[in-house]
Amino acid sequence: MGTTKYTKHTKELPTEDTENTEGDYGGSRRKLAMLDRKLKIQNRKSPVVLITGASQGIGAAIARAFAKARIGPLALVARNARNLERVAASCRKSGVRAEVFPCDVGDADQVAAIAAAVMKKFKRVDVVINNAGQYLGKSFLDYSVEEFDNQIAANLRSVFLVSKAFVPGMVERGRGDVFNMGSIASFVGLEGGTGYCASKFGVLGISRVMREELKGKGVRVTCVMPGATWSPSWGESESPVSRFMPDTDIARAFLEVYLMTRRTVVEEIVLRPQLGDF
Protein backbone atom coordinates (compact mmCIF):
# COMPACT_ATOMS: atom_id res chain seq x y z
CA MET A 1 0.00 0.00 0.00
CA GLY A 2 1.55 3.31 -1.02
CA THR A 3 1.51 6.45 1.03
CA THR A 4 -0.96 9.15 0.07
CA LYS A 5 -0.04 12.79 -0.50
CA TYR A 6 -2.46 15.53 0.44
CA THR A 7 -3.25 18.97 -0.84
CA LYS A 8 -3.13 22.07 1.29
CA HIS A 9 -6.89 21.82 1.91
CA THR A 10 -6.50 18.84 4.17
CA LYS A 11 -3.94 20.62 6.35
CA GLU A 12 -6.30 23.29 7.58
CA LEU A 13 -7.28 22.84 11.20
CA PRO A 14 -10.32 24.46 12.81
CA THR A 15 -9.32 26.66 15.72
CA GLU A 16 -11.89 25.25 18.10
CA ASP A 17 -10.06 21.92 18.25
CA THR A 18 -6.81 23.45 19.53
CA GLU A 19 -6.18 22.61 23.16
CA ASN A 20 -4.55 24.86 25.73
CA THR A 21 -1.65 22.95 27.20
CA GLU A 22 -0.17 25.86 29.18
CA GLY A 23 -0.52 26.43 32.91
CA ASP A 24 -0.08 23.97 35.72
CA TYR A 25 -0.60 20.81 33.72
CA GLY A 26 3.06 19.74 33.76
CA GLY A 27 5.35 18.37 31.09
CA SER A 28 3.72 14.94 30.86
CA ARG A 29 0.29 16.45 30.34
CA ARG A 30 1.67 18.71 27.59
CA LYS A 31 3.31 15.76 25.85
CA LEU A 32 0.06 13.80 25.96
CA ALA A 33 -1.83 16.79 24.56
CA MET A 34 0.70 17.16 21.74
CA LEU A 35 0.40 13.46 20.91
CA ASP A 36 -3.38 13.69 20.93
CA ARG A 37 -3.23 16.71 18.61
CA LYS A 38 -0.91 14.85 16.22
CA LEU A 39 -3.34 11.94 16.11
CA LYS A 40 -6.20 14.32 15.35
CA ILE A 41 -4.17 15.88 12.52
CA GLN A 42 -3.38 12.45 11.12
CA ASN A 43 -7.06 11.54 11.24
CA ARG A 44 -7.99 14.69 9.30
CA LYS A 45 -5.42 13.94 6.64
CA SER A 46 -6.83 10.55 5.78
CA PRO A 47 -10.63 10.50 6.02
CA VAL A 48 -12.23 7.30 4.79
CA VAL A 49 -14.86 8.32 2.24
CA LEU A 50 -17.66 5.91 1.28
CA ILE A 51 -19.60 6.69 -1.89
CA THR A 52 -22.65 4.74 -3.04
CA GLY A 53 -23.71 4.64 -6.67
CA ALA A 54 -20.05 5.21 -7.54
CA SER A 55 -19.92 3.13 -10.73
CA GLN A 56 -21.10 5.87 -13.11
CA GLY A 57 -22.50 9.38 -13.47
CA ILE A 58 -22.39 11.74 -10.50
CA GLY A 59 -21.12 9.08 -8.11
CA ALA A 60 -18.10 8.33 -10.29
CA ALA A 61 -17.46 12.06 -10.71
CA ILE A 62 -17.55 12.53 -6.92
CA ALA A 63 -15.07 9.70 -6.45
CA ARG A 64 -12.67 11.21 -8.98
CA ALA A 65 -13.03 14.70 -7.48
CA PHE A 66 -12.12 13.48 -4.00
CA ALA A 67 -9.27 11.41 -5.43
CA LYS A 68 -7.82 14.38 -7.34
CA ALA A 69 -7.94 16.38 -4.10
CA ARG A 70 -6.02 13.48 -2.47
CA ILE A 71 -8.83 12.89 0.02
CA GLY A 72 -9.19 9.23 0.82
CA PRO A 73 -9.00 6.28 0.99
CA LEU A 74 -12.21 5.67 -0.91
CA ALA A 75 -14.75 2.88 -0.40
CA LEU A 76 -16.72 2.69 -3.63
CA VAL A 77 -20.11 0.99 -3.55
CA ALA A 78 -22.47 0.04 -6.40
CA ARG A 79 -24.13 -2.98 -7.97
CA ASN A 80 -22.02 -3.04 -11.13
CA ALA A 81 -18.67 -4.48 -10.01
CA ARG A 82 -16.98 -4.10 -13.40
CA ASN A 83 -17.79 -0.40 -13.77
CA LEU A 84 -16.93 0.12 -10.12
CA GLU A 85 -13.45 -1.30 -10.66
CA ARG A 86 -12.91 1.03 -13.62
CA VAL A 87 -13.75 4.03 -11.46
CA ALA A 88 -11.50 2.76 -8.68
CA ALA A 89 -8.62 2.34 -11.14
CA SER A 90 -8.98 5.94 -12.30
CA CYS A 91 -8.99 7.14 -8.68
CA ARG A 92 -5.84 5.18 -7.89
CA LYS A 93 -4.03 7.07 -10.65
CA SER A 94 -4.40 10.16 -8.45
CA GLY A 95 -2.49 8.40 -5.67
CA VAL A 96 -5.47 7.57 -3.49
CA ARG A 97 -6.34 4.09 -2.29
CA ALA A 98 -9.72 2.97 -3.65
CA GLU A 99 -11.46 -0.30 -2.82
CA VAL A 100 -14.68 -1.64 -4.37
CA PHE A 101 -17.64 -3.14 -2.53
CA PRO A 102 -20.37 -4.44 -4.89
CA CYS A 103 -23.76 -4.09 -3.22
CA ASP A 104 -27.43 -3.31 -3.71
CA VAL A 105 -27.76 -0.63 -1.04
CA GLY A 106 -31.53 -1.04 -0.91
CA ASP A 107 -31.06 -4.54 0.53
CA ALA A 108 -30.51 -4.66 4.31
CA ASP A 109 -28.54 -7.92 4.30
CA GLN A 110 -26.19 -6.72 1.57
CA VAL A 111 -25.59 -3.41 3.34
CA ALA A 112 -24.79 -5.25 6.58
CA ALA A 113 -22.31 -7.43 4.69
CA ILE A 114 -20.44 -4.58 3.00
CA ALA A 115 -20.47 -2.58 6.24
CA ALA A 116 -18.60 -5.42 7.92
CA ALA A 117 -16.20 -5.66 4.97
CA VAL A 118 -15.54 -1.91 4.93
CA MET A 119 -14.90 -1.81 8.67
CA LYS A 120 -12.56 -4.77 8.42
CA LYS A 121 -10.63 -3.05 5.64
CA PHE A 122 -10.58 0.54 6.91
CA LYS A 123 -11.61 0.37 10.60
CA ARG A 124 -13.86 3.42 10.23
CA VAL A 125 -15.79 5.61 7.78
CA ASP A 126 -15.54 9.38 8.16
CA VAL A 127 -17.62 10.56 5.20
CA VAL A 128 -20.73 8.87 3.78
CA ILE A 129 -22.03 10.04 0.42
CA ASN A 130 -25.46 8.50 -0.21
CA ASN A 131 -25.59 8.97 -3.95
CA ALA A 132 -27.14 5.72 -5.21
CA GLY A 133 -30.51 6.02 -6.88
CA GLN A 134 -32.78 5.17 -9.78
CA TYR A 135 -35.39 6.97 -11.86
CA LEU A 136 -38.50 5.45 -13.37
CA GLY A 137 -40.66 7.82 -15.37
CA LYS A 138 -44.23 6.60 -15.37
CA SER A 139 -47.64 8.07 -14.65
CA PHE A 140 -49.29 7.59 -11.29
CA LEU A 141 -52.13 5.56 -12.86
CA ASP A 142 -49.67 3.16 -14.49
CA TYR A 143 -47.29 2.72 -11.56
CA SER A 144 -47.32 -0.76 -10.03
CA VAL A 145 -46.78 -1.43 -6.33
CA GLU A 146 -43.56 -3.29 -7.14
CA GLU A 147 -42.21 -0.38 -9.17
CA PHE A 148 -43.07 2.06 -6.41
CA ASP A 149 -41.38 -0.12 -3.77
CA ASN A 150 -38.27 -0.41 -5.94
CA GLN A 151 -37.98 3.37 -6.22
CA ILE A 152 -38.36 3.80 -2.47
CA ALA A 153 -35.74 1.11 -1.83
CA ALA A 154 -33.20 2.50 -4.28
CA ASN A 155 -33.56 6.18 -3.42
CA LEU A 156 -34.70 6.39 0.21
CA ARG A 157 -34.32 3.09 2.04
CA SER A 158 -30.70 3.00 0.87
CA VAL A 159 -30.01 6.32 2.61
CA PHE A 160 -31.44 4.96 5.85
CA LEU A 161 -29.61 1.62 5.68
CA VAL A 162 -26.17 2.99 4.79
CA SER A 163 -26.41 5.84 7.28
CA LYS A 164 -27.49 3.48 10.05
CA ALA A 165 -24.47 1.31 9.30
CA PHE A 166 -21.84 4.05 9.61
CA VAL A 167 -23.20 7.10 11.43
CA PRO A 168 -23.07 5.50 14.92
CA GLY A 169 -19.30 5.24 14.54
CA MET A 170 -19.11 8.92 13.63
CA VAL A 171 -21.13 9.83 16.71
CA GLU A 172 -18.83 7.73 18.87
CA ARG A 173 -15.79 9.59 17.48
CA GLY A 174 -17.55 12.97 17.62
CA ARG A 175 -16.84 13.73 13.98
CA GLY A 176 -18.24 12.85 10.56
CA ASP A 177 -19.99 13.98 7.40
CA VAL A 178 -23.09 12.65 5.65
CA PHE A 179 -24.17 13.77 2.19
CA ASN A 180 -27.59 12.67 0.97
CA MET A 181 -28.41 12.98 -2.71
CA GLY A 182 -31.74 14.66 -3.14
CA SER A 183 -33.07 16.32 -6.27
CA ILE A 184 -35.25 19.20 -7.34
CA ALA A 185 -37.81 16.38 -7.11
CA SER A 186 -37.32 16.67 -3.33
CA PHE A 187 -39.54 19.75 -3.32
CA VAL A 188 -41.25 19.90 -6.75
CA GLY A 189 -43.85 17.47 -8.06
CA LEU A 190 -42.81 16.23 -11.50
CA GLU A 191 -45.17 14.68 -14.01
CA GLY A 192 -44.32 11.01 -14.36
CA GLY A 193 -42.29 11.06 -11.16
CA THR A 194 -44.57 9.22 -8.73
CA GLY A 195 -41.98 6.94 -7.12
CA TYR A 196 -39.05 9.23 -7.73
CA CYS A 197 -40.62 12.32 -6.18
CA ALA A 198 -41.99 10.34 -3.24
CA SER A 199 -38.53 8.93 -2.49
CA LYS A 200 -36.67 12.21 -2.99
CA PHE A 201 -39.13 14.13 -0.81
CA GLY A 202 -38.26 11.48 1.76
CA VAL A 203 -34.53 12.04 1.32
CA LEU A 204 -34.95 15.71 2.14
CA GLY A 205 -37.10 14.81 5.13
CA ILE A 206 -34.68 12.28 6.60
CA SER A 207 -31.79 14.67 5.95
CA ARG A 208 -33.49 17.37 8.01
CA VAL A 209 -34.14 14.94 10.84
CA MET A 210 -30.53 13.73 10.80
CA ARG A 211 -29.27 17.30 10.80
CA GLU A 212 -31.33 18.18 13.87
CA GLU A 213 -30.35 15.05 15.78
CA LEU A 214 -26.65 14.98 14.85
CA LYS A 215 -25.59 18.64 14.89
CA GLY A 216 -24.63 18.45 18.57
CA LYS A 217 -22.66 15.25 18.03
CA GLY A 218 -20.02 16.56 15.59
CA VAL A 219 -21.66 15.10 12.47
CA ARG A 220 -22.48 17.41 9.58
CA VAL A 221 -25.42 16.50 7.33
CA THR A 222 -25.96 17.98 3.88
CA CYS A 223 -28.72 17.32 1.36
CA VAL A 224 -27.62 18.08 -2.22
CA MET A 225 -30.47 18.67 -4.67
CA PRO A 226 -29.42 19.01 -8.30
CA GLY A 227 -31.58 19.56 -11.33
CA ALA A 228 -30.92 17.96 -14.72
CA THR A 229 -27.36 16.66 -14.75
CA TRP A 230 -25.88 14.80 -17.69
CA SER A 231 -25.52 11.10 -16.93
CA PRO A 232 -26.04 7.75 -18.73
CA SER A 233 -29.71 7.79 -17.69
CA TRP A 234 -30.27 10.77 -20.01
CA GLY A 235 -28.77 8.95 -23.02
CA GLU A 236 -32.07 8.88 -24.96
CA SER A 237 -33.01 12.48 -24.18
CA GLU A 238 -33.72 14.76 -27.13
CA SER A 239 -32.34 17.75 -25.22
CA PRO A 240 -28.80 18.86 -26.15
CA VAL A 241 -26.01 18.05 -23.69
CA SER A 242 -25.42 21.80 -23.31
CA ARG A 243 -28.82 22.03 -21.59
CA PHE A 244 -27.62 19.81 -18.72
CA MET A 245 -25.24 20.50 -15.87
CA PRO A 246 -22.00 18.48 -16.09
CA ASP A 247 -21.59 15.86 -13.37
CA THR A 248 -18.18 17.36 -12.56
CA ASP A 249 -19.90 20.54 -11.35
CA ILE A 250 -22.08 18.54 -8.96
CA ALA A 251 -19.04 16.62 -7.74
CA ARG A 252 -17.20 19.88 -7.15
CA ALA A 253 -20.07 21.10 -4.96
CA PHE A 254 -19.73 18.02 -2.74
CA LEU A 255 -15.99 18.54 -2.42
CA GLU A 256 -16.16 22.27 -1.67
CA VAL A 257 -18.87 21.77 0.96
CA TYR A 258 -16.77 19.08 2.62
CA LEU A 259 -13.66 21.31 2.70
CA MET A 260 -15.33 24.02 4.77
CA THR A 261 -14.22 24.31 8.38
CA ARG A 262 -15.98 22.23 11.00
CA ARG A 263 -17.70 25.39 12.24
CA THR A 264 -19.76 25.54 9.06
CA VAL A 265 -22.32 23.17 7.53
CA VAL A 266 -24.24 23.61 4.30
CA GLU A 267 -27.53 22.03 5.28
CA GLU A 268 -29.15 22.07 1.84
CA ILE A 269 -27.92 23.07 -1.59
CA VAL A 270 -29.90 23.34 -4.84
CA LEU A 271 -28.14 23.31 -8.20
CA ARG A 272 -29.91 23.96 -11.51
CA PRO A 273 -28.95 24.42 -15.15
CA GLN A 274 -28.40 28.09 -15.97
CA LEU A 275 -31.50 28.13 -18.19
CA GLY A 276 -33.58 26.47 -15.48
CA ASP A 277 -35.49 23.22 -15.28
CA PHE A 278 -36.98 21.50 -18.29
CSV table of N, CA and C in Angstrom, one decimal, residues 10 13 17 19 30-47 124 126 173 175:
chain,number,residue,atom,x,y,z
A,10,THR,N,-6.4,19.8,3.1
A,10,THR,CA,-6.5,18.8,4.2
A,10,THR,C,-5.6,19.2,5.4
A,13,LEU,N,-6.7,23.3,9.9
A,13,LEU,CA,-7.3,22.8,11.2
A,13,LEU,C,-8.2,23.9,11.8
A,17,ASP,N,-10.6,23.2,17.8
A,17,ASP,CA,-10.1,21.9,18.2
A,17,ASP,C,-8.7,22.1,18.9
A,19,GLU,N,-6.1,22.7,21.7
A,19,GLU,CA,-6.2,22.6,23.2
A,19,GLU,C,-5.2,23.5,23.8
A,30,ARG,N,1.5,18.0,28.9
A,30,ARG,CA,1.7,18.7,27.6
A,30,ARG,C,2.1,17.7,26.5
A,31,LYS,N,2.9,16.8,26.8
A,31,LYS,CA,3.3,15.8,25.8
A,31,LYS,C,2.1,14.9,25.4
A,32,LEU,N,1.2,14.6,26.3
A,32,LEU,CA,0.1,13.8,26.0
A,32,LEU,C,-0.9,14.6,25.1
A,33,ALA,N,-1.0,15.9,25.4
A,33,ALA,CA,-1.8,16.8,24.6
A,33,ALA,C,-1.3,16.9,23.2
A,34,MET,N,0.1,17.0,23.1
A,34,MET,CA,0.7,17.2,21.7
A,34,MET,C,0.5,15.9,20.9
A,35,LEU,N,0.6,14.7,21.6
A,35,LEU,CA,0.4,13.5,20.9
A,35,LEU,C,-1.0,13.3,20.4
A,36,ASP,N,-2.0,13.7,21.3
A,36,ASP,CA,-3.4,13.7,20.9
A,36,ASP,C,-3.7,14.6,19.7
A,37,ARG,N,-3.0,15.8,19.7
A,37,ARG,CA,-3.2,16.7,18.6
A,37,ARG,C,-2.7,16.1,17.3
A,38,LYS,N,-1.5,15.5,17.4
A,38,LYS,CA,-0.9,14.9,16.2
A,38,LYS,C,-1.8,13.8,15.7
A,39,LEU,N,-2.4,13.0,16.5
A,39,LEU,CA,-3.3,11.9,16.1
A,39,LEU,C,-4.6,12.5,15.4
A,40,LYS,N,-5.1,13.7,16.0
A,40,LYS,CA,-6.2,14.3,15.3
A,40,LYS,C,-5.8,14.8,14.0
A,41,ILE,N,-4.6,15.4,13.8
A,41,ILE,CA,-4.2,15.9,12.5
A,41,ILE,C,-4.1,14.7,11.5
A,42,GLN,N,-3.5,13.6,12.0
A,42,GLN,CA,-3.4,12.5,11.1
A,42,GLN,C,-4.8,12.0,10.7
A,43,ASN,N,-5.7,12.0,11.6
A,43,ASN,CA,-7.1,11.5,11.2
A,43,ASN,C,-7.7,12.4,10.2
A,44,ARG,N,-7.4,13.8,10.3
A,44,ARG,CA,-8.0,14.7,9.3
A,44,ARG,C,-7.4,14.5,7.9
A,45,LYS,N,-6.1,14.1,7.9
A,45,LYS,CA,-5.4,13.9,6.6
A,45,LYS,C,-5.9,12.7,5.8
A,46,SER,N,-6.5,11.8,6.5
A,46,SER,CA,-6.8,10.5,5.8
A,46,SER,C,-8.3,10.1,6.1
A,47,PRO,N,-9.3,10.9,5.8
A,47,PRO,CA,-10.6,10.5,6.0
A,47,PRO,C,-11.0,9.4,5.1
A,124,ARG,N,-12.9,2.3,10.0
A,124,ARG,CA,-13.9,3.4,10.2
A,124,ARG,C,-14.3,4.0,8.9
A,126,ASP,N,-15.4,8.0,7.7
A,126,ASP,CA,-15.5,9.4,8.2
A,126,ASP,C,-16.5,10.2,7.4
A,173,ARG,N,-17.0,8.8,17.6
A,173,ARG,CA,-15.8,9.6,17.5
A,173,ARG,C,-16.0,11.1,17.6
A,175,ARG,N,-17.2,13.1,15.2
A,175,ARG,CA,-16.8,13.7,14.0
A,175,ARG,C,-17.3,12.9,12.8
